[in-house]
PDB file of C-alpha atoms in Angstrom:
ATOM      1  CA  UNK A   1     -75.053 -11.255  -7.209  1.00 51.00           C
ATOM      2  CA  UNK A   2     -75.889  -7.903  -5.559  1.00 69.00           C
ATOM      3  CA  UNK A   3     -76.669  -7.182  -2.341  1.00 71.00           C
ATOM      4  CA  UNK A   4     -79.992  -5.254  -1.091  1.00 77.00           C
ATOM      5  CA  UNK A   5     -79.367  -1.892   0.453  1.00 72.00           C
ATOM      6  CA  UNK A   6     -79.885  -1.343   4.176  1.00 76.00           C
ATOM      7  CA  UNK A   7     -84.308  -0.313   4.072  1.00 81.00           C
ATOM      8  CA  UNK A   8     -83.667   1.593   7.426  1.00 81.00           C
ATOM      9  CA  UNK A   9     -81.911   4.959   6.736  1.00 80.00           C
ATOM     10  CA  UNK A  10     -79.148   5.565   8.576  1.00 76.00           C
ATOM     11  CA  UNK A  11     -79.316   8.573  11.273  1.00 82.00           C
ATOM     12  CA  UNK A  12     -77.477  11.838  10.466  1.00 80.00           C
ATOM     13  CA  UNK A  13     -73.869  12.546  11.446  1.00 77.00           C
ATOM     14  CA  UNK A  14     -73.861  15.414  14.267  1.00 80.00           C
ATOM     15  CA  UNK A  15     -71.793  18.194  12.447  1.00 77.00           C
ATOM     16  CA  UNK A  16     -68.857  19.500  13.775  1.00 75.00           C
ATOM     17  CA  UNK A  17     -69.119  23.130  15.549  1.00 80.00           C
ATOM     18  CA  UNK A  18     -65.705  24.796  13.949  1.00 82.00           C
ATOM     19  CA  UNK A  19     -63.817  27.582  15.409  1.00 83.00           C
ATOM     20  CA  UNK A  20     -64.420  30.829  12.692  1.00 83.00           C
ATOM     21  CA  UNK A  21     -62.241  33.074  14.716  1.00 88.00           C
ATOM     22  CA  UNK A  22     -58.428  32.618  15.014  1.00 89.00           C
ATOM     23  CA  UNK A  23     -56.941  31.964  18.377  1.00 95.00           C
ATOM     24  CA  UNK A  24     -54.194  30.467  20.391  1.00 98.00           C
ATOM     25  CA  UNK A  25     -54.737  27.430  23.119  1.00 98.00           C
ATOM     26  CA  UNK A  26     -52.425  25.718  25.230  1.00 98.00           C
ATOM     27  CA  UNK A  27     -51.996  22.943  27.047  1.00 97.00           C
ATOM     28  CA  UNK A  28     -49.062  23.087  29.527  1.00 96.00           C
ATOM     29  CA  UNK A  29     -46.803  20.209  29.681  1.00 96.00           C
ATOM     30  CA  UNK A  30     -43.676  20.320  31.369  1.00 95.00           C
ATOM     31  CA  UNK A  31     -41.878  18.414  28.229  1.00 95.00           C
ATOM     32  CA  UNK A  32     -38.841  19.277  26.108  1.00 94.00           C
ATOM     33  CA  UNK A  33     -40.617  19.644  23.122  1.00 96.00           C
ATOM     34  CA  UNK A  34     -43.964  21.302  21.794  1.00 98.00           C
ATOM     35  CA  UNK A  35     -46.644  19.704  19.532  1.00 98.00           C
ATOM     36  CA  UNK A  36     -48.003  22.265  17.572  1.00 98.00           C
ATOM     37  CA  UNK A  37     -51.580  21.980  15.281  1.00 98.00           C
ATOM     38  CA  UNK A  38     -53.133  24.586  13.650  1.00 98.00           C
ATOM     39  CA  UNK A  39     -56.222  24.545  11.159  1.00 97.00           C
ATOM     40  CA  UNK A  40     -59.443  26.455  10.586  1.00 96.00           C
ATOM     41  CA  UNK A  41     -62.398  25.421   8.689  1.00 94.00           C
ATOM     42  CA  UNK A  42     -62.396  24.037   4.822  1.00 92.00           C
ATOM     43  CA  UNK A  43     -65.185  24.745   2.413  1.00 90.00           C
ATOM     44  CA  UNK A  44     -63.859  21.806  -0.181  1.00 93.00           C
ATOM     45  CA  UNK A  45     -66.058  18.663  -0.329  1.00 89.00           C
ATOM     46  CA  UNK A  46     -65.169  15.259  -1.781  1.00 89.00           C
ATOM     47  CA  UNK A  47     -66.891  15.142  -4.747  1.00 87.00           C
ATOM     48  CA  UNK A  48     -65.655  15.211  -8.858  1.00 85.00           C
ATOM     49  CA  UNK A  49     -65.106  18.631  -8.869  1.00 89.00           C
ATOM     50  CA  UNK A  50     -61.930  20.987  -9.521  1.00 93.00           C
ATOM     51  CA  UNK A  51     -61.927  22.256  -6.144  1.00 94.00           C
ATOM     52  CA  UNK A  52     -61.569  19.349  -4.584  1.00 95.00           C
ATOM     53  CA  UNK A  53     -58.719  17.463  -7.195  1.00 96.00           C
ATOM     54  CA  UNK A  54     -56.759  20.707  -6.620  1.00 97.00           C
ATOM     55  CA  UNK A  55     -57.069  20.952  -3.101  1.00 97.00           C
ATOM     56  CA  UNK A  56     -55.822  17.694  -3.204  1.00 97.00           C
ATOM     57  CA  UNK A  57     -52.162  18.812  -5.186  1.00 98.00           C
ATOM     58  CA  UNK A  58     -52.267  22.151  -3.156  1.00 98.00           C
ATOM     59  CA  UNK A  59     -51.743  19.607  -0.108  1.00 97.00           C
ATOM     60  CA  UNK A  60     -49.132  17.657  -1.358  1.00 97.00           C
ATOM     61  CA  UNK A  61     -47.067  20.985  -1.969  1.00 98.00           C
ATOM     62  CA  UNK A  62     -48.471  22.474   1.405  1.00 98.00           C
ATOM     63  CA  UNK A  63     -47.004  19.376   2.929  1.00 95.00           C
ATOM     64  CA  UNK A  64     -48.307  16.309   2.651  1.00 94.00           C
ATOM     65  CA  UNK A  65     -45.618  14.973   0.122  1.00 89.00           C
ATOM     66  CA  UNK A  66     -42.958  14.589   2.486  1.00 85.00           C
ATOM     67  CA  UNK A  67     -39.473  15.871   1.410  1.00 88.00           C
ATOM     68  CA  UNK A  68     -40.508  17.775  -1.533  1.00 88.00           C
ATOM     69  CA  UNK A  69     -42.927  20.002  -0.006  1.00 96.00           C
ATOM     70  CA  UNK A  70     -42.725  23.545   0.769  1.00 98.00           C
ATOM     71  CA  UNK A  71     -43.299  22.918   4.791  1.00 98.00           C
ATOM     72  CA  UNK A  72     -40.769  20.528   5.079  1.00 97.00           C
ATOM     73  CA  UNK A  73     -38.003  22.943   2.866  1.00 96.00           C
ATOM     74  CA  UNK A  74     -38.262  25.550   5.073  1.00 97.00           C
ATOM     75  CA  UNK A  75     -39.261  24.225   8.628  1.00 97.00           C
ATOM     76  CA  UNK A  76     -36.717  21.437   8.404  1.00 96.00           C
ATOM     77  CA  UNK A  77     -34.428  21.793   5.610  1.00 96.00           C
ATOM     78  CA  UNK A  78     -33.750  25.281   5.714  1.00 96.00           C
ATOM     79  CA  UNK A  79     -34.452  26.673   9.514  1.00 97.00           C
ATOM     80  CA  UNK A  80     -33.846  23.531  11.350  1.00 96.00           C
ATOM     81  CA  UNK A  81     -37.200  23.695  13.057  1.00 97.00           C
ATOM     82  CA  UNK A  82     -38.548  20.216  13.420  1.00 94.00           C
ATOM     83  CA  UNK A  83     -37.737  16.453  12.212  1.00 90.00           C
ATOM     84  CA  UNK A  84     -41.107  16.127  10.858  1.00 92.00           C
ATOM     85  CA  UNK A  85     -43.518  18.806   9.482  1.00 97.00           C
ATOM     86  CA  UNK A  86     -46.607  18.249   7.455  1.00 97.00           C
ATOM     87  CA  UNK A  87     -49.982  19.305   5.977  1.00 97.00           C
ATOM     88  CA  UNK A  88     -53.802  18.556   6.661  1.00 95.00           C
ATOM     89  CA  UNK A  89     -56.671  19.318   4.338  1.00 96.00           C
ATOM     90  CA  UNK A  90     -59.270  17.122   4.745  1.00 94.00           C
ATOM     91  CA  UNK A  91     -62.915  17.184   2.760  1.00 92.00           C
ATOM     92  CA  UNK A  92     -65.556  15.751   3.533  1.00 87.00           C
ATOM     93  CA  UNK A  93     -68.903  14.832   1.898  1.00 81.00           C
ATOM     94  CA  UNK A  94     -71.218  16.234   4.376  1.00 79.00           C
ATOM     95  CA  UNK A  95     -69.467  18.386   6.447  1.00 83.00           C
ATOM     96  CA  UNK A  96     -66.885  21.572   6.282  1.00 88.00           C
ATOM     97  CA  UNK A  97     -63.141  19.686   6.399  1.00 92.00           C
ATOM     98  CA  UNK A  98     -60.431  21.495   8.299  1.00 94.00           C
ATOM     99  CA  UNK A  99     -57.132  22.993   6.305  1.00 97.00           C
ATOM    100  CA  UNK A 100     -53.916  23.342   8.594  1.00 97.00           C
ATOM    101  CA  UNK A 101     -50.325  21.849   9.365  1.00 98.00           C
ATOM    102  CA  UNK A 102     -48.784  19.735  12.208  1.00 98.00           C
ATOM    103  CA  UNK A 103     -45.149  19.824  13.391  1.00 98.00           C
ATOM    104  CA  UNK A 104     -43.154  19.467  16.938  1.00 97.00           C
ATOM    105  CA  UNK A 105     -40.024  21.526  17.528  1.00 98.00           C
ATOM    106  CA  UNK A 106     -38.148  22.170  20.979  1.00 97.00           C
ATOM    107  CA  UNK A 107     -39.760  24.375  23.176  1.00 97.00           C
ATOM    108  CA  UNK A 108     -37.643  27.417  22.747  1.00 97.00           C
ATOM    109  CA  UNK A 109     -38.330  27.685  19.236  1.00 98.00           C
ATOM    110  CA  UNK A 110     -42.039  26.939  19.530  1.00 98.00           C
ATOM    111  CA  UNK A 111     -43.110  30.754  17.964  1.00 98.00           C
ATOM    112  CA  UNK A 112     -40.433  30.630  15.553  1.00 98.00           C
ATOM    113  CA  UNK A 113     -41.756  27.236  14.096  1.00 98.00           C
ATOM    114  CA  UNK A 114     -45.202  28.473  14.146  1.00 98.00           C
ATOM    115  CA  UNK A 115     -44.152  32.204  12.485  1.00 98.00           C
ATOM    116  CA  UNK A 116     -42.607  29.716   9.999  1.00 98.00           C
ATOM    117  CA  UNK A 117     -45.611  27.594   8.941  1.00 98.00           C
ATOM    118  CA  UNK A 118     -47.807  30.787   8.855  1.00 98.00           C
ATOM    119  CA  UNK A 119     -45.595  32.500   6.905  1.00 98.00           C
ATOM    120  CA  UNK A 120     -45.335  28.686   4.146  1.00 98.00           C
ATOM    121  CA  UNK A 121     -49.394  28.933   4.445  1.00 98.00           C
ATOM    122  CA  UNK A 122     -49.367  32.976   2.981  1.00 98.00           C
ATOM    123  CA  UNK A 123     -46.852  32.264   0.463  1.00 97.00           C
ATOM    124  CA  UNK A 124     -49.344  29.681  -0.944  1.00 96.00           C
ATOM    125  CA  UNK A 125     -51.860  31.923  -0.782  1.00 96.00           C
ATOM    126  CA  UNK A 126     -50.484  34.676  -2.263  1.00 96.00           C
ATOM    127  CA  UNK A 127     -48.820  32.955  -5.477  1.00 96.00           C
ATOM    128  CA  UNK A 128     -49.390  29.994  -7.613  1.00 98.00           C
ATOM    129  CA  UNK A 129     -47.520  27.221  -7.480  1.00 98.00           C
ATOM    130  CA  UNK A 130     -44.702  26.533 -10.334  1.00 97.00           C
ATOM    131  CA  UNK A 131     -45.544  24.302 -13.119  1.00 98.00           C
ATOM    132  CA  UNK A 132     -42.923  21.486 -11.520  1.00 97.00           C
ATOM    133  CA  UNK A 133     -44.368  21.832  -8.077  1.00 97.00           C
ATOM    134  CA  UNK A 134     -47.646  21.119  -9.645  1.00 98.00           C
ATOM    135  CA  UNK A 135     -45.927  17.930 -12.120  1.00 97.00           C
ATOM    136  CA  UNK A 136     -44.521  16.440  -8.809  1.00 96.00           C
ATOM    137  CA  UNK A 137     -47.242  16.398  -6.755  1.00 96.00           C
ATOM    138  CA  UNK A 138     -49.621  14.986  -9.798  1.00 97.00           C
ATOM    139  CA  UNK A 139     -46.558  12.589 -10.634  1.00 95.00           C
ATOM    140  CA  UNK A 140     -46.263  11.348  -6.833  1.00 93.00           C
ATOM    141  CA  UNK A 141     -50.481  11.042  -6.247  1.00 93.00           C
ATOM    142  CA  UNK A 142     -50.975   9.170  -9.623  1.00 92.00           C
ATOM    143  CA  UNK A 143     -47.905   6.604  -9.459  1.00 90.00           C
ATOM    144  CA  UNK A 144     -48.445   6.014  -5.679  1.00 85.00           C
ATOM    145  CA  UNK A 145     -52.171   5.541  -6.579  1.00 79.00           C
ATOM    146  CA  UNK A 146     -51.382   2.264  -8.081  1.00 76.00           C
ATOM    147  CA  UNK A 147     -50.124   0.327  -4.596  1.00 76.00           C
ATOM    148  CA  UNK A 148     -53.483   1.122  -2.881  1.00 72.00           C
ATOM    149  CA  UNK A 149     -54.682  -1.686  -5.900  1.00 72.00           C
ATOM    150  CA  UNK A 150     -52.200  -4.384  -5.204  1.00 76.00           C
ATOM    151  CA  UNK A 151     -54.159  -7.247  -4.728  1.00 81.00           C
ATOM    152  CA  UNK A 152     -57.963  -8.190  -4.887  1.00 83.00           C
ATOM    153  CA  UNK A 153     -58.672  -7.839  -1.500  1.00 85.00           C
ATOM    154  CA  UNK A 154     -57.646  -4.102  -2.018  1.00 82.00           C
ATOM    155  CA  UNK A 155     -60.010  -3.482  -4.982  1.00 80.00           C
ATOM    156  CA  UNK A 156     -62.652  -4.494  -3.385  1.00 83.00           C
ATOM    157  CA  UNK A 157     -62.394  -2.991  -0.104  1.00 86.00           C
ATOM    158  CA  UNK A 158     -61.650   0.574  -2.415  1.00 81.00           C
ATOM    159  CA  UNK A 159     -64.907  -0.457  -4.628  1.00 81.00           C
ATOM    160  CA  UNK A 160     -66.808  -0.958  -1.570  1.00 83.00           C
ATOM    161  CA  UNK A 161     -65.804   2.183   0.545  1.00 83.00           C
ATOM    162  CA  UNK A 162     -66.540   4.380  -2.673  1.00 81.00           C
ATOM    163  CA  UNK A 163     -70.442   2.380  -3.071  1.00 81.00           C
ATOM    164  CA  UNK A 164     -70.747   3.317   0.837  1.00 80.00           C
ATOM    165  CA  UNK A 165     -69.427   6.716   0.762  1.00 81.00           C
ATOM    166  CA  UNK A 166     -72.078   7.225  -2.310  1.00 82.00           C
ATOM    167  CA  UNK A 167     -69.292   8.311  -4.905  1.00 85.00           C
ATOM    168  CA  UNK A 168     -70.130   7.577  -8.460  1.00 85.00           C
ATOM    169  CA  UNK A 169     -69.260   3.719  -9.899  1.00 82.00           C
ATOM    170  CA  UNK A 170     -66.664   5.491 -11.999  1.00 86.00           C
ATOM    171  CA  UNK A 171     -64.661   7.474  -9.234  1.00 87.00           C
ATOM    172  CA  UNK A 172     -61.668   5.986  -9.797  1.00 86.00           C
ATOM    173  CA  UNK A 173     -61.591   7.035 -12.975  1.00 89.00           C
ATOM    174  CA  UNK A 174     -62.385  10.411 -12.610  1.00 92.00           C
ATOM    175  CA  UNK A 175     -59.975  10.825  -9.228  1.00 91.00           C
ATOM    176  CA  UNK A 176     -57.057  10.456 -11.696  1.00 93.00           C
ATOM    177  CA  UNK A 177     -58.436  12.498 -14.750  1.00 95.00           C
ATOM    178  CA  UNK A 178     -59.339  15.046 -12.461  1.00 96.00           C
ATOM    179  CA  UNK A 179     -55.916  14.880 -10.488  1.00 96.00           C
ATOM    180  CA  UNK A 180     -54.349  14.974 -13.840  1.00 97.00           C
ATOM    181  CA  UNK A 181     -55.913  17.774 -14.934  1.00 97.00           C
ATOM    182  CA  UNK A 182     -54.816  20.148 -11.940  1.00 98.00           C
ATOM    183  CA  UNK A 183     -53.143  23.241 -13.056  1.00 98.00           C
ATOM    184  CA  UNK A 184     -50.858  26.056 -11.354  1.00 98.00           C
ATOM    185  CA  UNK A 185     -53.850  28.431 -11.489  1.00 98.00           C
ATOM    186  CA  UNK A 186     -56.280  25.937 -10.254  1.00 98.00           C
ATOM    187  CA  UNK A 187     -54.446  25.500  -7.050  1.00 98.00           C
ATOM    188  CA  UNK A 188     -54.094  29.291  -6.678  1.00 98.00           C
ATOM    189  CA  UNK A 189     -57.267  29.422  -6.940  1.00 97.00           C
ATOM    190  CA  UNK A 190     -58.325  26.654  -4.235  1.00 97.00           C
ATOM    191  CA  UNK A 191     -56.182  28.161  -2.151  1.00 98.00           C
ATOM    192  CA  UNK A 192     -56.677  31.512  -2.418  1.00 97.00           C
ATOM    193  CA  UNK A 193     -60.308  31.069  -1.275  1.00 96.00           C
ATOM    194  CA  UNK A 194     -59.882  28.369   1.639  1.00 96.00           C
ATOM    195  CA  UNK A 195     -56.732  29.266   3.416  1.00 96.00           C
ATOM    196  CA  UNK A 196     -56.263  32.412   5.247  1.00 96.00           C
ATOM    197  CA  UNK A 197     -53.585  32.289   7.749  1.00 96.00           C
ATOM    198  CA  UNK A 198     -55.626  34.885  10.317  1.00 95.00           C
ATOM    199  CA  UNK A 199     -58.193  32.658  11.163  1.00 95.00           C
ATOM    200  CA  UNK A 200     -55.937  29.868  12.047  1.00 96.00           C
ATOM    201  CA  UNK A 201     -56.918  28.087  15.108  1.00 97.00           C
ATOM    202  CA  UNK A 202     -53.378  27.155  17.153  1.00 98.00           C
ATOM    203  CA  UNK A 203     -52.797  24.558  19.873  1.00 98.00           C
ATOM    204  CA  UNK A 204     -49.597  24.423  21.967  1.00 98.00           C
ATOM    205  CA  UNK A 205     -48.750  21.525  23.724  1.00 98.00           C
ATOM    206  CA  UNK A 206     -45.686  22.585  25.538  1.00 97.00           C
ATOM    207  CA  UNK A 207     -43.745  23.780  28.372  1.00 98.00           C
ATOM    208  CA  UNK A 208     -44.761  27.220  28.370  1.00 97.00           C
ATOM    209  CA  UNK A 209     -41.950  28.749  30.422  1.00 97.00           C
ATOM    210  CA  UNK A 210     -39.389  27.246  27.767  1.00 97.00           C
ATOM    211  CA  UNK A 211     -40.903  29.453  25.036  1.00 98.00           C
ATOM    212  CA  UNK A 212     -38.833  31.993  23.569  1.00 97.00           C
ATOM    213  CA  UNK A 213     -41.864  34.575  24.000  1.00 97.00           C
ATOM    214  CA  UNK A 214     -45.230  34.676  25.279  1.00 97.00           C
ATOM    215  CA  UNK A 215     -48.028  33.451  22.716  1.00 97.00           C
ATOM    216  CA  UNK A 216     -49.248  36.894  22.774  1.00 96.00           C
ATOM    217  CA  UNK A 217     -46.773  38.225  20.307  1.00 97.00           C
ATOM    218  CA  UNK A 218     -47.906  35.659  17.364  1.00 97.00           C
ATOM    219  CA  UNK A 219     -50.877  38.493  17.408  1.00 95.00           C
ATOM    220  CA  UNK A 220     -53.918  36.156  17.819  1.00 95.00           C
ATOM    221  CA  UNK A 221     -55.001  37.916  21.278  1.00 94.00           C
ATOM    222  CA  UNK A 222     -54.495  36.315  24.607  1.00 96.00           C
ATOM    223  CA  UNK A 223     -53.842  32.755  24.674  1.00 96.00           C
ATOM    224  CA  UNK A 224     -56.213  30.418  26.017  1.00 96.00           C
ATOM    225  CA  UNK A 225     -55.221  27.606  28.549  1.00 96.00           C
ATOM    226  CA  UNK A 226     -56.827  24.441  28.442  1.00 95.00           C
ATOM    227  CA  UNK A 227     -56.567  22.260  31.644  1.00 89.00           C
ATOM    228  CA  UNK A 228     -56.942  18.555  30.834  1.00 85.00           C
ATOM    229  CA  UNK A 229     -56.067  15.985  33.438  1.00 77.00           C
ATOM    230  CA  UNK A 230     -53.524  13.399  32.957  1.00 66.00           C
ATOM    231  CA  UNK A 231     -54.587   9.744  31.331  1.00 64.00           C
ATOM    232  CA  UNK A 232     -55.425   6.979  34.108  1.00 64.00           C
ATOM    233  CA  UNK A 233     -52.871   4.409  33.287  1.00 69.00           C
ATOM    234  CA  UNK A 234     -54.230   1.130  32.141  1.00 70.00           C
ATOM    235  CA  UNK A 235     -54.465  -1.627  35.384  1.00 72.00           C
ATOM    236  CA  UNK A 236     -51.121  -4.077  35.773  1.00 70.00           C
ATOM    237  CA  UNK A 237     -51.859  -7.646  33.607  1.00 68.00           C
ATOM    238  CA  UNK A 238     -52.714 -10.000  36.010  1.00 66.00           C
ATOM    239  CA  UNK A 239     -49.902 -12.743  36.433  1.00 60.00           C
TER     240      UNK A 239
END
Protein backbone atom coordinates (compact mmCIF):
# COMPACT_ATOMS: atom_id res chain seq x y z
CA UNK A 1 0.00 0.00 0.00
CA UNK A 2 1.43 3.48 -0.70
CA UNK A 3 2.08 6.05 1.41
CA UNK A 4 0.65 9.81 1.05
CA UNK A 5 3.26 12.42 0.36
CA UNK A 6 4.18 14.99 3.00
CA UNK A 7 1.02 18.10 2.01
CA UNK A 8 3.45 20.70 3.63
CA UNK A 9 6.34 21.51 1.21
CA UNK A 10 9.44 21.29 2.52
CA UNK A 11 11.56 24.71 2.91
CA UNK A 12 14.44 25.35 0.46
CA UNK A 13 18.04 24.28 1.08
CA UNK A 14 20.27 27.58 1.66
CA UNK A 15 22.80 27.25 -1.30
CA UNK A 16 26.24 27.12 -0.80
CA UNK A 17 28.32 30.52 -1.53
CA UNK A 18 31.48 28.83 -3.57
CA UNK A 19 34.82 30.31 -3.91
CA UNK A 20 35.13 31.33 -8.05
CA UNK A 21 38.61 32.59 -7.59
CA UNK A 22 41.60 30.29 -6.83
CA UNK A 23 43.48 30.77 -3.63
CA UNK A 24 45.59 29.30 -0.94
CA UNK A 25 44.44 29.07 3.01
CA UNK A 26 46.11 27.76 5.87
CA UNK A 27 45.63 26.67 9.00
CA UNK A 28 48.83 26.39 11.11
CA UNK A 29 49.32 23.35 13.09
CA UNK A 30 52.44 22.52 14.59
CA UNK A 31 52.07 18.66 13.31
CA UNK A 32 54.38 16.40 11.30
CA UNK A 33 52.23 16.09 8.56
CA UNK A 34 49.91 18.36 6.28
CA UNK A 35 46.27 17.68 5.22
CA UNK A 36 45.84 19.07 2.04
CA UNK A 37 42.10 19.73 0.12
CA UNK A 38 41.63 21.43 -2.83
CA UNK A 39 38.35 21.86 -5.02
CA UNK A 40 36.47 24.61 -6.83
CA UNK A 41 32.98 24.64 -7.95
CA UNK A 42 31.19 21.75 -10.25
CA UNK A 43 28.54 22.53 -12.79
CA UNK A 44 27.44 18.55 -13.06
CA UNK A 45 24.05 17.70 -11.48
CA UNK A 46 22.69 14.25 -10.58
CA UNK A 47 20.36 13.62 -13.01
CA UNK A 48 20.22 10.83 -16.28
CA UNK A 49 22.35 12.71 -18.27
CA UNK A 50 25.93 12.10 -19.96
CA UNK A 51 27.53 14.66 -17.99
CA UNK A 52 26.85 13.40 -15.00
CA UNK A 53 27.51 9.22 -15.80
CA UNK A 54 30.88 10.50 -17.11
CA UNK A 55 31.76 12.65 -14.44
CA UNK A 56 31.16 9.80 -12.52
CA UNK A 57 34.15 7.42 -14.53
CA UNK A 58 36.28 10.68 -14.87
CA UNK A 59 36.35 10.33 -10.88
CA UNK A 60 37.18 6.95 -10.56
CA UNK A 61 40.33 7.61 -12.87
CA UNK A 62 40.88 11.10 -11.13
CA UNK A 63 41.01 9.07 -7.98
CA UNK A 64 38.35 7.70 -6.48
CA UNK A 65 39.18 4.01 -7.55
CA UNK A 66 41.86 3.48 -5.24
CA UNK A 67 45.05 1.78 -6.62
CA UNK A 68 44.28 2.06 -10.18
CA UNK A 69 43.82 5.65 -10.43
CA UNK A 70 45.95 8.21 -11.88
CA UNK A 71 46.33 10.22 -8.31
CA UNK A 72 47.32 7.40 -6.50
CA UNK A 73 50.14 6.24 -9.52
CA UNK A 74 51.84 9.21 -9.29
CA UNK A 75 51.40 10.76 -5.72
CA UNK A 76 52.06 7.42 -4.08
CA UNK A 77 53.31 4.91 -6.39
CA UNK A 78 55.61 6.82 -8.31
CA UNK A 79 56.81 10.08 -6.12
CA UNK A 80 56.30 8.67 -2.75
CA UNK A 81 54.12 11.55 -1.70
CA UNK A 82 51.41 10.27 0.55
CA UNK A 83 49.88 6.77 1.85
CA UNK A 84 46.56 7.76 0.72
CA UNK A 85 45.49 10.13 -2.13
CA UNK A 86 42.09 10.47 -3.64
CA UNK A 87 39.41 12.29 -5.68
CA UNK A 88 36.10 14.32 -4.95
CA UNK A 89 33.44 15.23 -7.47
CA UNK A 90 30.35 15.50 -6.02
CA UNK A 91 26.80 16.57 -7.90
CA UNK A 92 24.15 17.54 -6.62
CA UNK A 93 20.48 18.00 -7.62
CA UNK A 94 19.98 21.49 -6.61
CA UNK A 95 23.07 22.95 -6.09
CA UNK A 96 26.71 23.45 -7.92
CA UNK A 97 28.90 20.19 -6.46
CA UNK A 98 32.56 20.80 -5.81
CA UNK A 99 35.43 18.87 -8.08
CA UNK A 100 38.91 18.46 -6.22
CA UNK A 101 41.35 15.87 -4.48
CA UNK A 102 42.41 15.11 -0.84
CA UNK A 103 45.78 13.73 0.31
CA UNK A 104 48.27 14.21 3.51
CA UNK A 105 52.03 14.07 2.99
CA UNK A 106 54.88 15.21 5.51
CA UNK A 107 55.27 18.67 5.87
CA UNK A 108 58.38 19.21 3.88
CA UNK A 109 56.93 17.95 0.85
CA UNK A 110 53.60 19.72 1.27
CA UNK A 111 54.14 21.97 -2.31
CA UNK A 112 55.58 19.12 -4.00
CA UNK A 113 52.41 16.94 -3.26
CA UNK A 114 50.20 19.71 -4.18
CA UNK A 115 52.41 20.65 -7.65
CA UNK A 116 51.74 16.89 -8.08
CA UNK A 117 47.92 16.68 -7.88
CA UNK A 118 47.66 19.92 -9.98
CA UNK A 119 49.75 18.77 -12.41
CA UNK A 120 47.30 14.74 -12.37
CA UNK A 121 44.17 17.35 -12.55
CA UNK A 122 45.75 19.17 -16.11
CA UNK A 123 46.74 15.99 -17.54
CA UNK A 124 43.02 15.01 -17.32
CA UNK A 125 42.09 17.95 -18.69
CA UNK A 126 44.15 18.18 -21.41
CA UNK A 127 43.74 14.47 -22.87
CA UNK A 128 41.20 11.78 -22.88
CA UNK A 129 41.42 9.01 -21.01
CA UNK A 130 42.58 5.50 -22.71
CA UNK A 131 39.98 3.10 -23.70
CA UNK A 132 41.22 0.64 -20.58
CA UNK A 133 41.20 3.46 -18.11
CA UNK A 134 37.70 4.04 -19.17
CA UNK A 135 36.83 -0.26 -19.17
CA UNK A 136 38.22 -0.29 -15.53
CA UNK A 137 36.55 2.28 -14.04
CA UNK A 138 33.03 1.14 -15.82
CA UNK A 139 34.13 -2.56 -14.87
CA UNK A 140 34.86 -1.56 -11.06
CA UNK A 141 31.41 0.93 -10.69
CA UNK A 142 29.11 -1.74 -12.34
CA UNK A 143 30.43 -5.04 -10.49
CA UNK A 144 30.79 -3.15 -7.13
CA UNK A 145 27.23 -1.82 -7.83
CA UNK A 146 25.84 -5.15 -7.06
CA UNK A 147 26.93 -5.30 -3.02
CA UNK A 148 25.06 -2.00 -2.34
CA UNK A 149 21.82 -4.69 -3.20
CA UNK A 150 22.74 -7.46 -0.88
CA UNK A 151 19.86 -7.95 1.06
CA UNK A 152 16.23 -6.49 1.23
CA UNK A 153 16.79 -4.11 3.70
CA UNK A 154 19.32 -2.55 1.15
CA UNK A 155 16.82 -2.36 -1.76
CA UNK A 156 14.62 -0.69 -0.06
CA UNK A 157 16.51 1.83 1.71
CA UNK A 158 18.21 2.51 -2.20
CA UNK A 159 14.38 2.54 -3.59
CA UNK A 160 13.46 4.87 -0.97
CA UNK A 161 16.43 7.42 -1.04
CA UNK A 162 15.98 7.58 -4.98
CA UNK A 163 11.67 8.29 -4.39
CA UNK A 164 13.01 11.09 -1.81
CA UNK A 165 15.74 12.49 -3.79
CA UNK A 166 12.92 12.72 -6.74
CA UNK A 167 15.00 10.50 -9.28
CA UNK A 168 12.92 8.67 -11.77
CA UNK A 169 11.33 4.95 -10.59
CA UNK A 170 13.72 3.54 -13.15
CA UNK A 171 17.14 5.11 -11.96
CA UNK A 172 18.71 2.17 -11.33
CA UNK A 173 18.37 1.16 -14.50
CA UNK A 174 19.47 3.96 -16.25
CA UNK A 175 22.64 4.62 -13.61
CA UNK A 176 24.14 1.45 -15.18
CA UNK A 177 23.13 1.96 -18.94
CA UNK A 178 24.29 5.29 -18.66
CA UNK A 179 27.60 4.27 -16.74
CA UNK A 180 27.96 1.71 -19.38
CA UNK A 181 27.73 3.83 -22.02
CA UNK A 182 30.66 6.28 -20.93
CA UNK A 183 33.23 6.75 -23.54
CA UNK A 184 36.98 8.15 -23.67
CA UNK A 185 35.65 11.29 -25.39
CA UNK A 186 32.79 11.70 -23.09
CA UNK A 187 35.01 12.05 -20.13
CA UNK A 188 37.26 14.47 -22.04
CA UNK A 189 34.64 16.22 -22.54
CA UNK A 190 33.20 16.44 -18.80
CA UNK A 191 36.30 17.27 -17.87
CA UNK A 192 37.46 19.57 -20.09
CA UNK A 193 34.59 21.92 -19.16
CA UNK A 194 34.46 21.46 -15.19
CA UNK A 195 38.00 21.18 -14.07
CA UNK A 196 40.46 23.88 -14.42
CA UNK A 197 43.32 23.58 -12.15
CA UNK A 198 43.66 27.73 -11.75
CA UNK A 199 40.70 28.19 -9.93
CA UNK A 200 41.45 25.58 -7.42
CA UNK A 201 40.65 26.58 -3.98
CA UNK A 202 43.70 25.04 -1.54
CA UNK A 203 43.69 24.45 2.22
CA UNK A 204 46.86 23.64 4.20
CA UNK A 205 46.64 22.21 7.38
CA UNK A 206 50.21 22.10 8.43
CA UNK A 207 53.21 23.23 10.14
CA UNK A 208 54.06 26.02 8.04
CA UNK A 209 57.71 26.47 8.98
CA UNK A 210 58.31 22.69 7.90
CA UNK A 211 57.36 23.54 4.30
CA UNK A 212 59.88 23.25 1.76
CA UNK A 213 58.78 26.84 0.38
CA UNK A 214 56.43 29.47 1.12
CA UNK A 215 52.79 28.94 -0.41
CA UNK A 216 53.49 31.87 -2.47
CA UNK A 217 55.47 30.05 -5.07
CA UNK A 218 52.43 27.52 -6.01
CA UNK A 219 51.39 31.04 -7.85
CA UNK A 220 47.86 31.47 -6.34
CA UNK A 221 48.83 35.00 -4.67
CA UNK A 222 49.42 35.41 -1.01
CA UNK A 223 48.24 32.79 1.18
CA UNK A 224 45.53 33.32 3.48
CA UNK A 225 45.70 32.27 7.24
CA UNK A 226 42.80 31.09 8.91
CA UNK A 227 42.87 31.20 12.79
CA UNK A 228 40.51 28.61 14.30
CA UNK A 229 40.72 27.81 17.97
CA UNK A 230 41.41 24.47 19.28
CA UNK A 231 38.27 21.88 20.05
CA UNK A 232 37.03 22.01 23.86
CA UNK A 233 37.63 18.49 24.89
CA UNK A 234 34.57 16.56 25.80
CA UNK A 235 33.97 16.60 30.02
CA UNK A 236 35.63 13.34 32.00
CA UNK A 237 32.65 10.34 32.31
CA UNK A 238 31.48 10.56 35.58
CA UNK A 239 32.57 7.43 37.73
Amino acid sequence: EDWDPCPEPLPESPQPDLRRDGGVFVIPRELNQSTIVMAEPGGVRRAPVDPYFASRIANSILGASGFTSRLVERVRTEEGLAYSVSSLWTAPDESEGIVGAITRTRSDATLAAIRVVLEVLEEMRREAPSRAEVRTAVDEIVNGFVFNFQDPGQVVSRRLFYLAEGLPRDWLERYLEGIQGVRPRDVHRVVSREVDPSRMTILVVGDTARFEAPLESLGFGPARVIEVEAATPPPAPRR
